[in-house]
Amino acid sequence: MEPTRASGLVDGPDHDPREREARQAVQLQIAAARRGPATKLAEAEAIVRELTGRVSELSMDLRPAALDTLGLIPALLSHSQRYEARTGVRVELRHHGLDRCLPPEIEIAAYRVVQEALTNVARHAGVDAVSVQLLADDRLTIVVRDRGHGFDIAATSGAGGLGGMRERVELLGGGFWLEAAEGAGVVVTAELPLARFGRQMMGDAS
């Protein structure tokens, strides 16, 4: 594994311009709603919440611009640098076998899994460090581990970010596993198949 810290990197683009435009449109609708009659405010805010949810779903499907300009590992390092500055949680990133081109859909899925897992750590784990490992052979294995508060898996609905990660991975023929217990931290593991994309990857490398 190659250990890599996020500090010292140039801050690369993380959000697609289309995502920024969509979010700005939602913000404008919020401002307009609050200037309207008070009797319509609750209805307007309900509509805005729905729009915000749709923008969030759309943004998760867009390819992060950083993947095109930097590549997967540099993009993750750039994201980790901003994450550390924003949350105070140190990201310990290790990777092996990623000195080759990966299919775009695999890169997007890997980036989003790490992104969402880190978001959950900042919100719920109560830790000052998180481990991220990526290993590529005939599949890409991603493991995000924290030693924080944990939670009771049986009490979760599977919706939201965790459910979205699982769906994204399984749509590509991969597997997704979640290990958690109250007081014992959380381990998120995703496996994405690479063998089925072998010809494409060889073509990119030639």
PDB file of C-alpha atoms in Angstrom:
ATOM      1  CA  MET A   1       0.000   0.000   0.000  1.00  0.00           C
ATOM      2  CA  GLU A   2       1.224   3.503  -0.764  1.00  0.00           C
ATOM      3  CA  PRO A   3       0.404   5.847   2.149  1.00  0.00           C
ATOM      4  CA  THR A   4      -0.567   9.320   1.040  1.00  0.00           C
ATOM      5  CA  ARG A   5      -1.551  12.346   3.077  1.00  0.00           C
ATOM      6  CA  ALA A   6      -3.844  14.997   1.709  1.00  0.00           C
ATOM      7  CA  SER A   7      -1.860  17.986   2.937  1.00  0.00           C
ATOM      8  CA  GLY A   8       0.188  20.106   0.543  1.00  0.00           C
ATOM      9  CA  LEU A   9      -1.917  19.450  -2.521  1.00  0.00           C
ATOM     10  CA  VAL A  10      -3.179  22.067  -4.902  1.00  0.00           C
ATOM     11  CA  ASP A  11      -6.901  22.478  -4.383  1.00  0.00           C
ATOM     12  CA  GLY A  12      -8.496  21.009  -7.517  1.00  0.00           C
ATOM     13  CA  PRO A  13     -12.070  21.278  -8.747  1.00  0.00           C
ATOM     14  CA  ASP A  14     -14.501  19.060  -6.887  1.00  0.00           C
ATOM     15  CA  HIS A  15     -17.938  20.135  -8.095  1.00  0.00           C
ATOM     16  CA  ASP A  16     -19.242  20.072 -11.637  1.00  0.00           C
ATOM     17  CA  PRO A  17     -20.313  23.555 -12.860  1.00  0.00           C
ATOM     18  CA  ARG A  18     -23.749  22.096 -13.608  1.00  0.00           C
ATOM     19  CA  GLU A  19     -24.097  21.154  -9.950  1.00  0.00           C
ATOM     20  CA  ARG A  20     -23.194  24.679  -8.838  1.00  0.00           C
ATOM     21  CA  GLU A  21     -25.721  26.164 -11.252  1.00  0.00           C
ATOM     22  CA  ALA A  22     -28.459  23.827 -10.039  1.00  0.00           C
ATOM     23  CA  ARG A  23     -27.777  24.637  -6.416  1.00  0.00           C
ATOM     24  CA  GLN A  24     -27.735  28.367  -7.162  1.00  0.00           C
ATOM     25  CA  ALA A  25     -31.134  28.001  -8.823  1.00  0.00           C
ATOM     26  CA  VAL A  26     -32.499  26.351  -5.695  1.00  0.00           C
ATOM     27  CA  GLN A  27     -31.052  29.115  -3.522  1.00  0.00           C
ATOM     28  CA  LEU A  28     -32.749  31.744  -5.676  1.00  0.00           C
ATOM     29  CA  GLN A  29     -36.065  29.926  -5.279  1.00  0.00           C
ATOM     30  CA  ILE A  30     -35.584  29.890  -1.503  1.00  0.00           C
ATOM     31  CA  ALA A  31     -34.972  33.641  -1.462  1.00  0.00           C
ATOM     32  CA  ALA A  32     -38.009  34.280  -3.663  1.00  0.00           C
ATOM     33  CA  ALA A  33     -40.199  32.082  -1.483  1.00  0.00           C
ATOM     34  CA  ARG A  34     -39.240  33.979   1.648  1.00  0.00           C
ATOM     35  CA  ARG A  35     -40.154  37.278   0.036  1.00  0.00           C
ATOM     36  CA  GLY A  36     -43.658  35.957  -0.748  1.00  0.00           C
ATOM     37  CA  PRO A  37     -46.784  36.046   1.422  1.00  0.00           C
ATOM     38  CA  ALA A  38     -46.416  34.291   4.772  1.00  0.00           C
ATOM     39  CA  THR A  39     -49.444  32.082   4.043  1.00  0.00           C
ATOM     40  CA  LYS A  40     -47.603  30.489   1.128  1.00  0.00           C
ATOM     41  CA  LEU A  41     -44.220  30.201   2.809  1.00  0.00           C
ATOM     42  CA  ALA A  42     -44.685  26.666   4.195  1.00  0.00           C
ATOM     43  CA  GLU A  43     -45.840  25.360   0.818  1.00  0.00           C
ATOM     44  CA  ALA A  44     -42.967  27.088  -0.961  1.00  0.00           C
ATOM     45  CA  GLU A  45     -40.398  25.709   1.477  1.00  0.00           C
ATOM     46  CA  ALA A  46     -41.770  22.181   0.974  1.00  0.00           C
ATOM     47  CA  ILE A  47     -41.287  22.581  -2.772  1.00  0.00           C
ATOM     48  CA  VAL A  48     -37.769  23.903  -2.233  1.00  0.00           C
ATOM     49  CA  ARG A  49     -36.897  20.911  -0.026  1.00  0.00           C
ATOM     50  CA  GLU A  50     -38.050  18.584  -2.793  1.00  0.00           C
ATOM     51  CA  LEU A  51     -36.001  20.498  -5.366  1.00  0.00           C
ATOM     52  CA  THR A  52     -32.961  20.389  -3.101  1.00  0.00           C
ATOM     53  CA  GLY A  53     -33.297  16.617  -2.829  1.00  0.00           C
ATOM     54  CA  ARG A  54     -33.486  16.290  -6.591  1.00  0.00           C
ATOM     55  CA  VAL A  55     -30.401  18.481  -7.034  1.00  0.00           C
ATOM     56  CA  SER A  56     -28.545  16.286  -4.547  1.00  0.00           C
ATOM     57  CA  GLU A  57     -29.505  13.152  -6.509  1.00  0.00           C
ATOM     58  CA  LEU A  58     -28.441  14.807  -9.762  1.00  0.00           C
ATOM     59  CA  SER A  59     -25.113  15.955  -8.366  1.00  0.00           C
ATOM     60  CA  MET A  60     -24.293  12.421  -7.215  1.00  0.00           C
ATOM     61  CA  ASP A  61     -24.750  11.160 -10.782  1.00  0.00           C
ATOM     62  CA  LEU A  62     -22.558  13.812 -12.373  1.00  0.00           C
ATOM     63  CA  ARG A  63     -18.915  12.981 -13.010  1.00  0.00           C
ATOM     64  CA  PRO A  64     -16.783  15.131 -10.691  1.00  0.00           C
ATOM     65  CA  ALA A  65     -14.669  17.497 -12.779  1.00  0.00           C
ATOM     66  CA  ALA A  66     -11.639  16.608 -10.648  1.00  0.00           C
ATOM     67  CA  LEU A  67     -11.621  13.076 -12.100  1.00  0.00           C
ATOM     68  CA  ASP A  68     -11.091  14.450 -15.600  1.00  0.00           C
ATOM     69  CA  THR A  69      -8.456  17.001 -14.625  1.00  0.00           C
ATOM     70  CA  LEU A  70      -6.590  15.027 -11.948  1.00  0.00           C
ATOM     71  CA  GLY A  71      -7.469  11.309 -12.046  1.00  0.00           C
ATOM     72  CA  LEU A  72      -8.917   9.165  -9.249  1.00  0.00           C
ATOM     73  CA  ILE A  73      -6.197   9.221  -6.588  1.00  0.00           C
ATOM     74  CA  PRO A  74      -5.251  12.914  -7.000  1.00  0.00           C
ATOM     75  CA  ALA A  75      -8.971  13.780  -7.009  1.00  0.00           C
ATOM     76  CA  LEU A  76      -9.473  11.855  -3.764  1.00  0.00           C
ATOM     77  CA  LEU A  77      -6.433  13.541  -2.246  1.00  0.00           C
ATOM     78  CA  SER A  78      -7.745  16.946  -3.257  1.00  0.00           C
ATOM     79  CA  HIS A  79     -11.146  16.152  -1.768  1.00  0.00           C
ATOM     80  CA  SER A  80      -9.480  14.851   1.396  1.00  0.00           C
ATOM     81  CA  GLN A  81      -7.502  18.058   1.787  1.00  0.00           C
ATOM     82  CA  ARG A  82     -10.655  20.142   1.713  1.00  0.00           C
ATOM     83  CA  TYR A  83     -12.405  17.646   3.978  1.00  0.00           C
ATOM     84  CA  GLU A  84      -9.641  17.888   6.573  1.00  0.00           C
ATOM     85  CA  ALA A  85      -9.731  21.696   6.507  1.00  0.00           C
ATOM     86  CA  ARG A  86     -13.523  21.731   6.859  1.00  0.00           C
ATOM     87  CA  THR A  87     -14.007  19.008   9.482  1.00  0.00           C
ATOM     88  CA  GLY A  88     -10.718  18.631  11.339  1.00  0.00           C
ATOM     89  CA  VAL A  89     -10.780  14.883  10.617  1.00  0.00           C
ATOM     90  CA  ARG A  90      -7.463  13.579   9.251  1.00  0.00           C
ATOM     91  CA  VAL A  91      -7.695  11.272   6.216  1.00  0.00           C
ATOM     92  CA  GLU A  92      -5.136   8.452   6.020  1.00  0.00           C
ATOM     93  CA  LEU A  93      -5.269   7.338   2.389  1.00  0.00           C
ATOM     94  CA  ARG A  94      -3.471   4.217   1.161  1.00  0.00           C
ATOM     95  CA  HIS A  95      -3.641   2.751  -2.321  1.00  0.00           C
ATOM     96  CA  HIS A  96      -2.078  -0.005  -4.398  1.00  0.00           C
ATOM     97  CA  GLY A  97      -2.384  -1.053  -8.048  1.00  0.00           C
ATOM     98  CA  LEU A  98      -3.913   2.207  -9.230  1.00  0.00           C
ATOM     99  CA  ASP A  99      -1.145   3.233 -11.616  1.00  0.00           C
ATOM    100  CA  ARG A 100      -3.428   2.398 -14.574  1.00  0.00           C
ATOM    101  CA  CYS A 101      -6.503   3.786 -16.274  1.00  0.00           C
ATOM    102  CA  LEU A 102      -9.851   2.781 -14.824  1.00  0.00           C
ATOM    103  CA  PRO A 103     -13.218   2.885 -16.605  1.00  0.00           C
ATOM    104  CA  PRO A 104     -15.040   6.198 -16.021  1.00  0.00           C
ATOM    105  CA  GLU A 105     -18.008   4.542 -14.326  1.00  0.00           C
ATOM    106  CA  ILE A 106     -15.698   2.754 -11.883  1.00  0.00           C
ATOM    107  CA  GLU A 107     -13.871   5.987 -11.062  1.00  0.00           C
ATOM    108  CA  ILE A 108     -17.138   7.819 -10.417  1.00  0.00           C
ATOM    109  CA  ALA A 109     -18.465   5.052  -8.168  1.00  0.00           C
ATOM    110  CA  ALA A 110     -15.205   4.821  -6.212  1.00  0.00           C
ATOM    111  CA  TYR A 111     -15.043   8.582  -5.726  1.00  0.00           C
ATOM    112  CA  ARG A 112     -18.662   8.804  -4.581  1.00  0.00           C
ATOM    113  CA  VAL A 113     -18.349   5.876  -2.166  1.00  0.00           C
ATOM    114  CA  VAL A 114     -15.330   7.468  -0.479  1.00  0.00           C
ATOM    115  CA  GLN A 115     -16.986  10.896  -0.515  1.00  0.00           C
ATOM    116  CA  GLU A 116     -20.204   9.668   1.108  1.00  0.00           C
ATOM    117  CA  ALA A 117     -18.388   7.481   3.640  1.00  0.00           C
ATOM    118  CA  LEU A 118     -16.229  10.436   4.714  1.00  0.00           C
ATOM    119  CA  THR A 119     -19.328  12.612   5.025  1.00  0.00           C
ATOM    120  CA  ASN A 120     -20.876  10.050   7.377  1.00  0.00           C
ATOM    121  CA  VAL A 121     -17.694   9.933   9.458  1.00  0.00           C
ATOM    122  CA  ALA A 122     -17.688  13.709   9.920  1.00  0.00           C
ATOM    123  CA  ARG A 123     -21.372  13.736  10.857  1.00  0.00           C
ATOM    124  CA  HIS A 124     -21.604  10.755  13.158  1.00  0.00           C
ATOM    125  CA  ALA A 125     -18.309   9.109  14.149  1.00  0.00           C
ATOM    126  CA  GLY A 126     -16.817  11.671  16.542  1.00  0.00           C
ATOM    127  CA  VAL A 127     -13.220  10.844  15.576  1.00  0.00           C
ATOM    128  CA  ASP A 128     -10.157  12.847  14.551  1.00  0.00           C
ATOM    129  CA  ALA A 129      -8.928  10.384  11.893  1.00  0.00           C
ATOM    130  CA  VAL A 130     -10.324   8.000   9.290  1.00  0.00           C
ATOM    131  CA  SER A 131      -8.612   5.327   7.186  1.00  0.00           C
ATOM    132  CA  VAL A 132      -9.271   4.971   3.443  1.00  0.00           C
ATOM    133  CA  GLN A 133      -7.751   2.076   1.478  1.00  0.00           C
ATOM    134  CA  LEU A 134      -8.036   1.300  -2.235  1.00  0.00           C
ATOM    135  CA  LEU A 135      -6.613  -1.899  -3.739  1.00  0.00           C
ATOM    136  CA  ALA A 136      -6.890  -2.790  -7.429  1.00  0.00           C
ATOM    137  CA  ASP A 137      -6.258  -6.196  -9.006  1.00  0.00           C
ATOM    138  CA  ASP A 138      -9.090  -7.895 -10.891  1.00  0.00           C
ATOM    139  CA  ARG A 139     -11.428  -5.735  -8.825  1.00  0.00           C
ATOM    140  CA  LEU A 140     -11.206  -2.432  -7.021  1.00  0.00           C
ATOM    141  CA  THR A 141     -11.663  -2.834  -3.278  1.00  0.00           C
ATOM    142  CA  ILE A 142     -12.440   0.240  -1.192  1.00  0.00           C
ATOM    143  CA  VAL A 143     -12.370   0.167   2.603  1.00  0.00           C
ATOM    144  CA  VAL A 144     -13.239   3.197   4.741  1.00  0.00           C
ATOM    145  CA  ARG A 145     -12.743   2.559   8.457  1.00  0.00           C
ATOM    146  CA  ASP A 146     -13.284   4.685  11.554  1.00  0.00           C
ATOM    147  CA  ARG A 147     -13.061   3.871  15.256  1.00  0.00           C
ATOM    148  CA  GLY A 148     -15.863   6.156  16.321  1.00  0.00           C
ATOM    149  CA  HIS A 149     -19.273   5.884  17.938  1.00  0.00           C
ATOM    150  CA  GLY A 150     -20.641   3.301  15.514  1.00  0.00           C
ATOM    151  CA  PHE A 151     -24.343   2.493  15.366  1.00  0.00           C
ATOM    152  CA  ASP A 152     -26.847  -0.345  15.398  1.00  0.00           C
ATOM    153  CA  ILE A 153     -27.219  -1.569  11.806  1.00  0.00           C
ATOM    154  CA  ALA A 154     -30.554  -3.195  12.609  1.00  0.00           C
ATOM    155  CA  ALA A 155     -31.946   0.209  13.543  1.00  0.00           C
ATOM    156  CA  THR A 156     -31.124   1.791  10.167  1.00  0.00           C
ATOM    157  CA  SER A 157     -33.501   1.813   7.225  1.00  0.00           C
ATOM    158  CA  GLY A 158     -30.851   1.441   4.527  1.00  0.00           C
ATOM    159  CA  ALA A 159     -32.031   4.667   2.946  1.00  0.00           C
ATOM    160  CA  GLY A 160     -30.071   7.846   2.373  1.00  0.00           C
ATOM    161  CA  GLY A 161     -26.333   7.895   1.744  1.00  0.00           C
ATOM    162  CA  LEU A 162     -25.615   4.289   2.692  1.00  0.00           C
ATOM    163  CA  GLY A 163     -28.420   2.992   0.499  1.00  0.00           C
ATOM    164  CA  GLY A 164     -27.242   5.170  -2.363  1.00  0.00           C
ATOM    165  CA  MET A 165     -23.712   3.797  -2.096  1.00  0.00           C
ATOM    166  CA  ARG A 166     -24.991   0.225  -2.152  1.00  0.00           C
ATOM    167  CA  GLU A 167     -27.189   0.853  -5.193  1.00  0.00           C
ATOM    168  CA  ARG A 168     -24.383   2.568  -7.106  1.00  0.00           C
ATOM    169  CA  VAL A 169     -21.979  -0.316  -6.479  1.00  0.00           C
ATOM    170  CA  GLU A 170     -24.478  -3.087  -7.200  1.00  0.00           C
ATOM    171  CA  LEU A 171     -25.529  -1.476 -10.492  1.00  0.00           C
ATOM    172  CA  LEU A 172     -21.948  -2.081 -11.658  1.00  0.00           C
ATOM    173  CA  GLY A 173     -22.036  -5.719 -10.569  1.00  0.00           C
ATOM    174  CA  GLY A 174     -20.101  -5.079  -7.387  1.00  0.00           C
ATOM    175  CA  GLY A 175     -20.632  -5.786  -3.708  1.00  0.00           C
ATOM    176  CA  PHE A 176     -21.181  -3.522  -0.720  1.00  0.00           C
ATOM    177  CA  TRP A 177     -20.796  -4.404   2.975  1.00  0.00           C
ATOM    178  CA  LEU A 178     -21.289  -2.431   6.144  1.00  0.00           C
ATOM    179  CA  GLU A 179     -19.886  -3.452   9.528  1.00  0.00           C
ATOM    180  CA  ALA A 180     -20.951  -1.390  12.521  1.00  0.00           C
ATOM    181  CA  ALA A 181     -21.731  -1.682  16.190  1.00  0.00           C
ATOM    182  CA  GLU A 182     -22.425   0.888  18.852  1.00  0.00           C
ATOM    183  CA  GLY A 183     -19.128   2.056  20.334  1.00  0.00           C
ATOM    184  CA  ALA A 184     -17.049  -0.019  17.892  1.00  0.00           C
ATOM    185  CA  GLY A 185     -16.800   2.191  14.814  1.00  0.00           C
ATOM    186  CA  VAL A 186     -17.835   1.568  11.235  1.00  0.00           C
ATOM    187  CA  VAL A 187     -16.227  -0.217   8.286  1.00  0.00           C
ATOM    188  CA  VAL A 188     -17.571   0.442   4.786  1.00  0.00           C
ATOM    189  CA  THR A 189     -16.326  -1.984   2.115  1.00  0.00           C
ATOM    190  CA  ALA A 190     -17.103  -1.833  -1.594  1.00  0.00           C
ATOM    191  CA  GLU A 191     -15.830  -4.078  -4.385  1.00  0.00           C
ATOM    192  CA  LEU A 192     -16.107  -3.001  -8.001  1.00  0.00           C
ATOM    193  CA  PRO A 193     -15.357  -5.478 -10.817  1.00  0.00           C
ATOM    194  CA  LEU A 194     -12.517  -4.596 -13.179  1.00  0.00           C
ATOM    195  CA  ALA A 195     -12.156  -7.851 -15.151  1.00  0.00           C
ATOM    196  CA  ARG A 196     -15.289  -7.140 -17.212  1.00  0.00           C
ATOM    197  CA  PHE A 197     -13.703  -3.846 -18.280  1.00  0.00           C
ATOM    198  CA  GLY A 198     -10.330  -5.415 -19.110  1.00  0.00           C
ATOM    199  CA  ARG A 199     -10.398  -4.722 -22.845  1.00  0.00           C
ATOM    200  CA  GLN A 200     -11.433  -1.128 -22.334  1.00  0.00           C
ATOM    201  CA  MET A 201      -8.621  -0.571 -19.825  1.00  0.00           C
ATOM    202  CA  MET A 202      -6.053  -2.140 -22.137  1.00  0.00           C
ATOM    203  CA  GLY A 203      -7.298   0.033 -24.956  1.00  0.00           C
ATOM    204  CA  ASP A 204      -6.937   3.162 -22.829  1.00  0.00           C
ATOM    205  CA  ALA A 205      -3.399   2.218 -21.895  1.00  0.00           C
ATOM    206  CA  SER A 206      -2.297   1.612 -25.490  1.00  0.00           C
TER     207      SER A 206
END
